[in-house]
Short mmCIF file of C-alpha atoms and ligand atoms in Angstrom, two decimals:
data_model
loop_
_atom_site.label_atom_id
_atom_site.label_comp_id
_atom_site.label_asym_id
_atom_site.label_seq_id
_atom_site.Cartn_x
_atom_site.Cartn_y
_atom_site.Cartn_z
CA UNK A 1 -51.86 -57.56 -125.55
CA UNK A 2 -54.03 -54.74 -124.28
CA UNK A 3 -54.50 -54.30 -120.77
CA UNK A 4 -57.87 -54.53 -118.91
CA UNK A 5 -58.47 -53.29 -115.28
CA UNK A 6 -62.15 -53.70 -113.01
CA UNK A 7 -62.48 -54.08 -109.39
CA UNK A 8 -65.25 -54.25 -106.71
CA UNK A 9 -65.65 -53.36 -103.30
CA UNK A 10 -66.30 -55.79 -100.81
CA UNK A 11 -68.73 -54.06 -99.06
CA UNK A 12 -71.00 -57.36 -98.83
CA UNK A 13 -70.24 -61.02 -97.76
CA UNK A 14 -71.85 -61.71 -101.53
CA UNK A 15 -71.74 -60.37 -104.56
CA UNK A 16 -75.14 -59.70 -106.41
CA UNK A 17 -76.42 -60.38 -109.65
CA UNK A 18 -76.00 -56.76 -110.69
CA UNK A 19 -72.11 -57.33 -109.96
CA UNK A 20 -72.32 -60.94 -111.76
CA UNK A 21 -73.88 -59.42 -115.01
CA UNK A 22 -72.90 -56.00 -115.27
CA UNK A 23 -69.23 -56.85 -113.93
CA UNK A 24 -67.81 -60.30 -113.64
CA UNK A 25 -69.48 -62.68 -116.96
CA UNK A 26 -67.90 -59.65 -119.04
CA UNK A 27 -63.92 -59.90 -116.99
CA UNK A 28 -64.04 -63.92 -117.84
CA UNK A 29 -64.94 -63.40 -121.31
CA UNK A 30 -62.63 -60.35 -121.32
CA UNK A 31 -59.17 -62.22 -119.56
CA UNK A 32 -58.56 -64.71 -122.61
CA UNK A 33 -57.59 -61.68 -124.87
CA UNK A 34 -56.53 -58.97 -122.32
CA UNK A 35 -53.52 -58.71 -119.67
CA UNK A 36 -56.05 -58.58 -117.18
CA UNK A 37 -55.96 -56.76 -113.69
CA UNK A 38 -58.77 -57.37 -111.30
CA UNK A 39 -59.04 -56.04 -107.54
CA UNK A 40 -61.09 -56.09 -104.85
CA UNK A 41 -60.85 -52.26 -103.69
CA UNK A 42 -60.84 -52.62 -99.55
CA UNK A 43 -59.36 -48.54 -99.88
CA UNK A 44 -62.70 -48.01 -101.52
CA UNK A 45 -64.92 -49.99 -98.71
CA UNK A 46 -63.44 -47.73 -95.86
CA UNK A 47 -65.10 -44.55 -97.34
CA UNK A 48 -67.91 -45.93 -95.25
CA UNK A 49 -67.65 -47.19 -91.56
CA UNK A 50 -66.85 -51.17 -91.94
CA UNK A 51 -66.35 -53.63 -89.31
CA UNK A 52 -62.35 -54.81 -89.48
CA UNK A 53 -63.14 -58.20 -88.69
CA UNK A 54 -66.54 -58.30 -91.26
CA UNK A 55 -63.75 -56.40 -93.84
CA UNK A 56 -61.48 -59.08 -93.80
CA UNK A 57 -64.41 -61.58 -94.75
CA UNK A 58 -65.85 -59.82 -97.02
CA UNK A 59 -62.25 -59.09 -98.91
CA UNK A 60 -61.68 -62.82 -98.74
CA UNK A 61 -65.48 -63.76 -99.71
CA UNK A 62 -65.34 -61.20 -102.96
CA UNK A 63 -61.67 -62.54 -104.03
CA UNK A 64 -63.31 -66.59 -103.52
CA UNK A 65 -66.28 -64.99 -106.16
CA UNK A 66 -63.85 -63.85 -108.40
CA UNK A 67 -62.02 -66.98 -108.87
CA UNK A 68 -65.42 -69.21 -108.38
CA UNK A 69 -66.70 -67.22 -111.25
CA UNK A 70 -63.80 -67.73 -114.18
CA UNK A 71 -61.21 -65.28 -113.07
CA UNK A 72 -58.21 -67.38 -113.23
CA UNK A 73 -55.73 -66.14 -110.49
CA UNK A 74 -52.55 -67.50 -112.49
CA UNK A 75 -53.27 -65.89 -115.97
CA UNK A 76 -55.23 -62.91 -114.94
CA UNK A 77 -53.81 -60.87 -111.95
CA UNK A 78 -56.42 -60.74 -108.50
CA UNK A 79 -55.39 -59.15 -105.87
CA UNK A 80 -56.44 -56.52 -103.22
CA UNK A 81 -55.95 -53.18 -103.40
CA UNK A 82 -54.58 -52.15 -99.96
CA UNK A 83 -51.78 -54.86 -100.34
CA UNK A 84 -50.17 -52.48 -103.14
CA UNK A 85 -49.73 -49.02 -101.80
CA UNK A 86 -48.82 -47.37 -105.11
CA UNK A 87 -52.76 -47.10 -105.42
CA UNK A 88 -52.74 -44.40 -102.42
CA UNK A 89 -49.43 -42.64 -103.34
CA UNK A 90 -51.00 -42.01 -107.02
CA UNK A 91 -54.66 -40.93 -106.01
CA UNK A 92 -52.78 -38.51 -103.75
CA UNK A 93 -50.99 -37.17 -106.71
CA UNK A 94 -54.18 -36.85 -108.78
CA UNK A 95 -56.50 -35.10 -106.06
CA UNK A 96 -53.82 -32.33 -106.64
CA UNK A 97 -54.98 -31.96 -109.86
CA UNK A 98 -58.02 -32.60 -109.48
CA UNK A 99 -60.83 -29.51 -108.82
CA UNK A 100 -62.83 -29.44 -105.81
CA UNK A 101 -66.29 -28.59 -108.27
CA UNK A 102 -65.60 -31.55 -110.53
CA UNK A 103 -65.56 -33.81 -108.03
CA UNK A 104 -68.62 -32.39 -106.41
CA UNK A 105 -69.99 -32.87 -109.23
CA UNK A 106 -69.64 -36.79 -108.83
CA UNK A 107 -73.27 -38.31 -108.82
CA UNK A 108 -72.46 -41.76 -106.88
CA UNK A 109 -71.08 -39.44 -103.97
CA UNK A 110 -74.01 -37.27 -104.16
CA UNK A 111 -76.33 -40.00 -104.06
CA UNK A 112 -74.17 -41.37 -101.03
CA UNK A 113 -73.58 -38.96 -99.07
CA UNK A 114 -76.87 -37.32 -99.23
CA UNK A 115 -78.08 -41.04 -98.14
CA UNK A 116 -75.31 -40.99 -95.14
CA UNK A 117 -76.44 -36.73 -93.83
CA UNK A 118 -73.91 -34.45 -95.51
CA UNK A 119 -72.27 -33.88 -92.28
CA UNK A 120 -71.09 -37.70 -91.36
CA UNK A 121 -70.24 -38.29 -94.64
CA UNK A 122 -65.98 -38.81 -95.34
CA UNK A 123 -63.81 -36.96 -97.11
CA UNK A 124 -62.54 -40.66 -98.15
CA UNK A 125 -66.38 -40.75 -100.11
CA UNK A 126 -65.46 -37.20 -101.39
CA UNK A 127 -62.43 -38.44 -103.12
CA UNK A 128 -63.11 -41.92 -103.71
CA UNK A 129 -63.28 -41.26 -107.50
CA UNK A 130 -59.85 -39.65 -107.51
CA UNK A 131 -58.89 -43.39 -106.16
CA UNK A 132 -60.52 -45.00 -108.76
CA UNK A 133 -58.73 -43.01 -111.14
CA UNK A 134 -55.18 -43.78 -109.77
CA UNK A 135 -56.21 -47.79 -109.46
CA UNK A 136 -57.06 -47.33 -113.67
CA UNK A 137 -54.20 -45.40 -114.45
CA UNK A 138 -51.52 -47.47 -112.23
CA UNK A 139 -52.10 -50.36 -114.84
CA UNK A 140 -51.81 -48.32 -117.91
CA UNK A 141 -55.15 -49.87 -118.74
CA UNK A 142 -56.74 -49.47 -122.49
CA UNK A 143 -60.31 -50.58 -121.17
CA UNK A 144 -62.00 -50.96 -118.24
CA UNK A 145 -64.95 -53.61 -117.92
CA UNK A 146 -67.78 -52.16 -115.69
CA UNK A 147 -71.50 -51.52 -115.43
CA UNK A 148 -73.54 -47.81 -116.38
CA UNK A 149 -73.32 -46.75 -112.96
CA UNK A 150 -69.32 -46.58 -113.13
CA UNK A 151 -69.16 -44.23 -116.55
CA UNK A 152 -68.98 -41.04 -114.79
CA UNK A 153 -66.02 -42.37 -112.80
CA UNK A 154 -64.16 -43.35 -116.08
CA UNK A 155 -64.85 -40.05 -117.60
CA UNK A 156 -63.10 -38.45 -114.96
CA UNK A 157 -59.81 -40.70 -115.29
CA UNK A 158 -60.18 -39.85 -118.86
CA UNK A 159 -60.13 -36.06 -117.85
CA UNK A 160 -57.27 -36.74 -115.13
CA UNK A 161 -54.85 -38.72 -117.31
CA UNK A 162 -55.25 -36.67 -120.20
CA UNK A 163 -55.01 -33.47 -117.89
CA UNK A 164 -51.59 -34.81 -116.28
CA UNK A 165 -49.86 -35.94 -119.89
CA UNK A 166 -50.79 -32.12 -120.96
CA UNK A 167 -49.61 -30.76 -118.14
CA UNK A 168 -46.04 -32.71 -117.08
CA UNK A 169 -45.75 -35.01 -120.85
CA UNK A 170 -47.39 -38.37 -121.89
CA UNK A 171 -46.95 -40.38 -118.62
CA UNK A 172 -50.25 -42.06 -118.05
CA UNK A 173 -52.54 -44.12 -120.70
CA UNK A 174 -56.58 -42.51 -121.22
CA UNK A 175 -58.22 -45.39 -120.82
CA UNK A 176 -61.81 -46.47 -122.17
CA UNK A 177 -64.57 -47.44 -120.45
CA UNK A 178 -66.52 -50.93 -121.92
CA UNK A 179 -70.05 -51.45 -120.95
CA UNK A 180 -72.55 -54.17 -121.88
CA UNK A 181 -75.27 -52.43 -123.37
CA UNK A 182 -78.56 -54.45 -122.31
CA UNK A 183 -77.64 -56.09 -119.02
CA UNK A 184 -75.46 -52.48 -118.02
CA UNK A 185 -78.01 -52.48 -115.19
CA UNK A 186 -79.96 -54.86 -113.26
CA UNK A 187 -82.62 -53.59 -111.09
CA UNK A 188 -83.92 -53.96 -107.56
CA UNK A 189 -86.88 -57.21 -107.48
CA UNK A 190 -88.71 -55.17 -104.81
CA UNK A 191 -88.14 -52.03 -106.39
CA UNK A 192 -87.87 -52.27 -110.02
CA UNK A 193 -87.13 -48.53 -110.35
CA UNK A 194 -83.77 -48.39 -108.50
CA UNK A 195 -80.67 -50.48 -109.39
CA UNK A 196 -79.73 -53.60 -107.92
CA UNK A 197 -77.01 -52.13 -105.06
CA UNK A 198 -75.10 -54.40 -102.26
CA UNK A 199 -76.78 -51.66 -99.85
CA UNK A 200 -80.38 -51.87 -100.59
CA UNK A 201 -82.75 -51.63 -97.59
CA UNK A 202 -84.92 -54.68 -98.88
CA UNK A 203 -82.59 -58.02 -98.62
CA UNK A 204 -85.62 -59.49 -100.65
CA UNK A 205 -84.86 -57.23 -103.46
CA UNK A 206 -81.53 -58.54 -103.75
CA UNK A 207 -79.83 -61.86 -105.77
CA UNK A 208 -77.13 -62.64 -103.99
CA UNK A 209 -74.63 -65.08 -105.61
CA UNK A 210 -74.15 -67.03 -102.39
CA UNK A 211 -77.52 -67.21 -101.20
CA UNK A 212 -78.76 -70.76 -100.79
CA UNK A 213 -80.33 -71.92 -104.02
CA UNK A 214 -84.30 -72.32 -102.38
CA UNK A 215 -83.84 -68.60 -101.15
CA UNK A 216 -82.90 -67.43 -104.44
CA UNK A 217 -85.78 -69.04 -106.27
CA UNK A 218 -88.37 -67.57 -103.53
CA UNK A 219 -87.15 -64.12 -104.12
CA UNK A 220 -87.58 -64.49 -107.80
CA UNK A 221 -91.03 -65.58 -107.13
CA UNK A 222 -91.98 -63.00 -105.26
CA UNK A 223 -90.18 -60.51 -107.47
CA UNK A 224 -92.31 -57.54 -107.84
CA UNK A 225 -94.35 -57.29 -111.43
CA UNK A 226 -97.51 -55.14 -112.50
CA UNK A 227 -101.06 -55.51 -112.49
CA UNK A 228 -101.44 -56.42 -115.89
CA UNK A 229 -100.44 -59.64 -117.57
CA UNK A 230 -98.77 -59.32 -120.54
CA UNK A 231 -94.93 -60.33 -120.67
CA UNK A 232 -93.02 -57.68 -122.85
CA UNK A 233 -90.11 -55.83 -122.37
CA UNK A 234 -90.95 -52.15 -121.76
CA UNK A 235 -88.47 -50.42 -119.29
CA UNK A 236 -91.00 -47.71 -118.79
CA UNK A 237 -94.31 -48.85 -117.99
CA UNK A 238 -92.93 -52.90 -116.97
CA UNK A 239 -89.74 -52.52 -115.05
CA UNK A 240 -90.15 -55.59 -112.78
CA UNK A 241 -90.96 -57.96 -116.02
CA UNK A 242 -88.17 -56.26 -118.02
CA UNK A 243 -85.65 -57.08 -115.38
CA UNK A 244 -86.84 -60.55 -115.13
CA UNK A 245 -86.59 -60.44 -119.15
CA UNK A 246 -83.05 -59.79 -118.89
CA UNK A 247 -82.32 -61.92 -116.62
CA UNK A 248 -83.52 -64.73 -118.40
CA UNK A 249 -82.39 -63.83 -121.66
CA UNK A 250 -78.42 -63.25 -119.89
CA UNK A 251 -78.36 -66.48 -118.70
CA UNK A 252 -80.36 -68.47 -120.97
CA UNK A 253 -78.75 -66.77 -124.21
CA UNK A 254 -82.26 -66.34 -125.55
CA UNK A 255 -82.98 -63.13 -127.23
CA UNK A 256 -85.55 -60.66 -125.27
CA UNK A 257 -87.77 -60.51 -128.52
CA UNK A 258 -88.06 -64.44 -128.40
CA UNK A 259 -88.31 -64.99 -124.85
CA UNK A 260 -91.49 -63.03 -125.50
CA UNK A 261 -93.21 -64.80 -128.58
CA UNK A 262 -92.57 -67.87 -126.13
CA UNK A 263 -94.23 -66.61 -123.25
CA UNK A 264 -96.66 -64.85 -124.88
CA UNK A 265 -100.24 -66.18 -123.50
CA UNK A 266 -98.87 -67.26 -120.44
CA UNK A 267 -98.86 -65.85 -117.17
CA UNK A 268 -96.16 -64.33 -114.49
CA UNK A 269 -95.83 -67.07 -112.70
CA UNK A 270 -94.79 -69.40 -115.29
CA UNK A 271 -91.96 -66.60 -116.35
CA UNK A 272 -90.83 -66.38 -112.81
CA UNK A 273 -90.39 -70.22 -112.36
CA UNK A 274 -88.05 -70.41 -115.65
CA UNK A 275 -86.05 -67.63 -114.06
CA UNK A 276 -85.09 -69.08 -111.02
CA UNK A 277 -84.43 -71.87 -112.55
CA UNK A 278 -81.66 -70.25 -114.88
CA UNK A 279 -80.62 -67.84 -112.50
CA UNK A 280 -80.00 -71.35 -110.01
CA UNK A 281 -78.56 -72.91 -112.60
CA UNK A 282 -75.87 -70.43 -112.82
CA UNK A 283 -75.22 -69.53 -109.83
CA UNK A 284 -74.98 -72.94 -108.03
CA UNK A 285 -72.00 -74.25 -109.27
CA UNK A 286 -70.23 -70.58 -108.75
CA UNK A 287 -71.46 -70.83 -104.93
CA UNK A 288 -70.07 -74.25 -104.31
CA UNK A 289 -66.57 -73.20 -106.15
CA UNK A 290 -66.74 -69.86 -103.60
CA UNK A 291 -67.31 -71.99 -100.60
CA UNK A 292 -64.88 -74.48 -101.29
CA UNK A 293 -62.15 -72.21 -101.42
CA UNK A 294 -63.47 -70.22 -98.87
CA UNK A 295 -62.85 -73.76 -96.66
CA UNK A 296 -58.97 -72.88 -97.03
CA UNK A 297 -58.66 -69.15 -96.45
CA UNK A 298 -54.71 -69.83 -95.63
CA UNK A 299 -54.26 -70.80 -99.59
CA UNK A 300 -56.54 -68.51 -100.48
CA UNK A 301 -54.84 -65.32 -98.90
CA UNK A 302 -51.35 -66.71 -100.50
CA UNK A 303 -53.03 -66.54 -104.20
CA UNK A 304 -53.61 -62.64 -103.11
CA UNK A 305 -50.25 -62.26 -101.98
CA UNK A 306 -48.95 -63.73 -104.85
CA UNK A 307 -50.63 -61.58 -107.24
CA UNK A 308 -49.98 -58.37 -104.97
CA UNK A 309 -46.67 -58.88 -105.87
CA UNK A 310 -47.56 -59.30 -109.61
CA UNK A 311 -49.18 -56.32 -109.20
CA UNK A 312 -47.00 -54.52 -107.22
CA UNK A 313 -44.39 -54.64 -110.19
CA UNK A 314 -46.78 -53.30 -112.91
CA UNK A 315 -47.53 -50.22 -110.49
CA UNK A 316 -44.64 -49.08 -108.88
CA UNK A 317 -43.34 -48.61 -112.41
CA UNK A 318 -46.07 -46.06 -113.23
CA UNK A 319 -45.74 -44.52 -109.53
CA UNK A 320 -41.84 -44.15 -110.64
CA UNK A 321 -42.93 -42.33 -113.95
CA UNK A 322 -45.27 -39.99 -112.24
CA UNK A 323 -43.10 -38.87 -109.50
CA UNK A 324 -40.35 -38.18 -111.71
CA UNK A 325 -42.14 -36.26 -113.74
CA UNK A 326 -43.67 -34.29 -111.29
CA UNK A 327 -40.04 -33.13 -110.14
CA UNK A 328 -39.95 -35.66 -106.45
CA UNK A 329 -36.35 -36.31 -105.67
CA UNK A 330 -35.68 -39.97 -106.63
CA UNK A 331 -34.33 -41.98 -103.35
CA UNK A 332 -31.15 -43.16 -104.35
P1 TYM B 401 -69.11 -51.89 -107.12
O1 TYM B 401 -68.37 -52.69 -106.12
O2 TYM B 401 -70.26 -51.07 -106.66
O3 TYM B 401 -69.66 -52.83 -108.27
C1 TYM B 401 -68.82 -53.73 -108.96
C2 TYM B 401 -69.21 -53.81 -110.42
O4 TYM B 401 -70.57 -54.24 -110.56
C3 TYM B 401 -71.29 -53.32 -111.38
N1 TYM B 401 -72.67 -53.23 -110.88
C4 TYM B 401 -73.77 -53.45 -111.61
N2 TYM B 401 -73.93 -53.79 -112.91
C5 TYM B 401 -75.19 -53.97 -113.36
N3 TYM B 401 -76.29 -53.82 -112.58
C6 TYM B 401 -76.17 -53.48 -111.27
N4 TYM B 401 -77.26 -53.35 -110.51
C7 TYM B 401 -74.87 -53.27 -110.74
N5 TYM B 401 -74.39 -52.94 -109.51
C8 TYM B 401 -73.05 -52.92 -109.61
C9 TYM B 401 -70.55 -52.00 -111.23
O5 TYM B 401 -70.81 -51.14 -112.31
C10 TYM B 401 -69.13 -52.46 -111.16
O6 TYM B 401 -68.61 -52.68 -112.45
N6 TYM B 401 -66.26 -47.88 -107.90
C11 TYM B 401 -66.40 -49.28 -108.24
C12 TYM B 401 -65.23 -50.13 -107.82
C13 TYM B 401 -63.92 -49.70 -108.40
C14 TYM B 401 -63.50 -49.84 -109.75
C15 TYM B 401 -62.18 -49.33 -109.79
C16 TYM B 401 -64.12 -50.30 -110.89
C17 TYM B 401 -62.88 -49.16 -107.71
N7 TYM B 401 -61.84 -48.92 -108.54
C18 TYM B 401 -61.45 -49.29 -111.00
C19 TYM B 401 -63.38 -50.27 -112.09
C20 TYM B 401 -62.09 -49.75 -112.13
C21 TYM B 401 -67.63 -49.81 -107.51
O7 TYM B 401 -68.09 -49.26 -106.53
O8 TYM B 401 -68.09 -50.98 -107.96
#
């Protein structure tokens, strides 16, 4: 069987329905035919300042989402990233081959470090890709499950792996990047314009998988629209309907083009109301799972451990690869 590596950061106490969509609905479906390898990336989270106690929540919160949402932590492998430390021996091995303009030419750390004042951002944020890369490449992964804003990242493991194998032999696997087409982003409610991000200034703009169900319905309803009243999908000219479009259609399984024969004649309100209602309906059952393990964190943190070991195996046998051929003296 093909293998299959994704992983978040847990850089929130929730995930979002951007993460849900674009990221975790496609790993479930994904782990019945792949060997699949899914981490929360805690390396990646320190790039900016966290709180160690909130870090330790969060990494515990995001693992509980996993599982709550259909990643099964005996078949599929979860664990966290800083519990295998192959992951930092191999990105250090890649930033050496990796040129300073292509990865300032990285658009996420742009965006984020421009956000953060050019001066305070981390070198950690200047080579987080180079990370991301060695996580990918560790696992010998065919395919990697994420949403649109992660394809420049894959390109760039693409570019490293293939750049190693033609410079010291085939060692590492080029991996390809799979992303949903239609639901590869979901968008902001408050701000229609920008994506969906765990780090958006508006908390109101944000669907949060383990916000209370009541809270999640309000936000839908006061989702941001447009002044006119027609419900069709037009990214362009109707972002706020369009994203409420998708998600209805995601989690209802109706297509787009007949969620808007039905609705046609009726007004934004009534569209709103049927989305909270399947948005709650999906995520409800997912936030009780979450909480419910997140009531034993003692079990919970030996299912990581567990699986860091599972993972631990797969990796140090590609770190072992590398460094040999590279020319490092094996330890004997
Ligand atoms: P992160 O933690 O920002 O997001 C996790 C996953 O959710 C997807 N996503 C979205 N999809 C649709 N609409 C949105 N608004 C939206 N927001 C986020 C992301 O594309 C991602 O798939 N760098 C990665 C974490 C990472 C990783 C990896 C991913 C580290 N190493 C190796 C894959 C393979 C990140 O910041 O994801």
């Amino acid at each position: 069987t093909p293998r299959l590596f994704s992983g978040m950061q847990p850089s929130a106490d929730s995930l979002h329905v951007g993460n849900y969509i674009g990221a975790l609905m496609q790993w479930r479906e994904m782990q019945q035919n792949y060997d699949a390898v899914f981490c929360v990336v805690d390396l990646h989270a320190i790039t900016v300042p966290q709180d160690p106690a909130l870090l330790r929540q969060q990494t515990r919160r995001t693992a509980a989402q996993y599982i709550a949402g259909g990643i099964d932590p005996e078949h599929s492998v979860l664990f966290v990233q800083s519990q295998v430390p192959a992951h930092a021996q191999l990105a250090w091995v890649l930033n050496t081959i990796t040129g300073f303009g292509e990865a300032s030419r990285m658009t996420q750390f742009k965006d984020k470090s421009a956000k953060q004042g050019n001066d305070s951002a981390s070198v950690g944020l200047f080579t987080y890709p180079i990370l991301q890369a060695a996580d990918i490449l560790l696992y010998d992964a065919a395919v990697v499950p994420v949403g649109e804003d992660q394809r420049q990242h894959i390109e760039l493991t693409r570019d490293l792996a293939t750049r190693f194998n033609s410079r010291f032999g085939d060692t590492l696997v080029v991996p390809e990047v799979q992303i949903q087409k239609e639901t590869a982003k979901i968008y902001d409610l408050q701000s229609p314009e920008s994506k969906m991000s765990k780090s958006a200034t508006a908390d109101s703009g944000v669907l949060w998988m383990l916000d209370e169900p009541s809270k999640t319905a309000k936000k839908i309803k006061s989702a941001v629209t447009d002044a006119d009243r027609e419900i069709r999908f037009d990214r362009g000219e109707k972002p706020g309907v369009s994203n409420l479009l998708t998600l209805h259609s995601t989690f209802s399984g109706t297509s787009i083009a007949d969620l808007e024969a039905q609705f046609e004649g009726k007004g934004y309100g009534d569209l709103k109301k049927e989305v909270a209602d399947v948005v709650v309906a999906e995520f409800a059952p997912v936030r009780e799972r979450a909480l419910e393990l997140l009531d034993d964190p003692a079990e919970l943190d030996r299912v990581l451990s567990r699986n860091a070991e599972r993972a631990s195996d797969m990796a140090e046998a590609t770190l072992a690869r590398v460094y040999d051929r590279i020319g490092f003296l094996p330890r004997v």
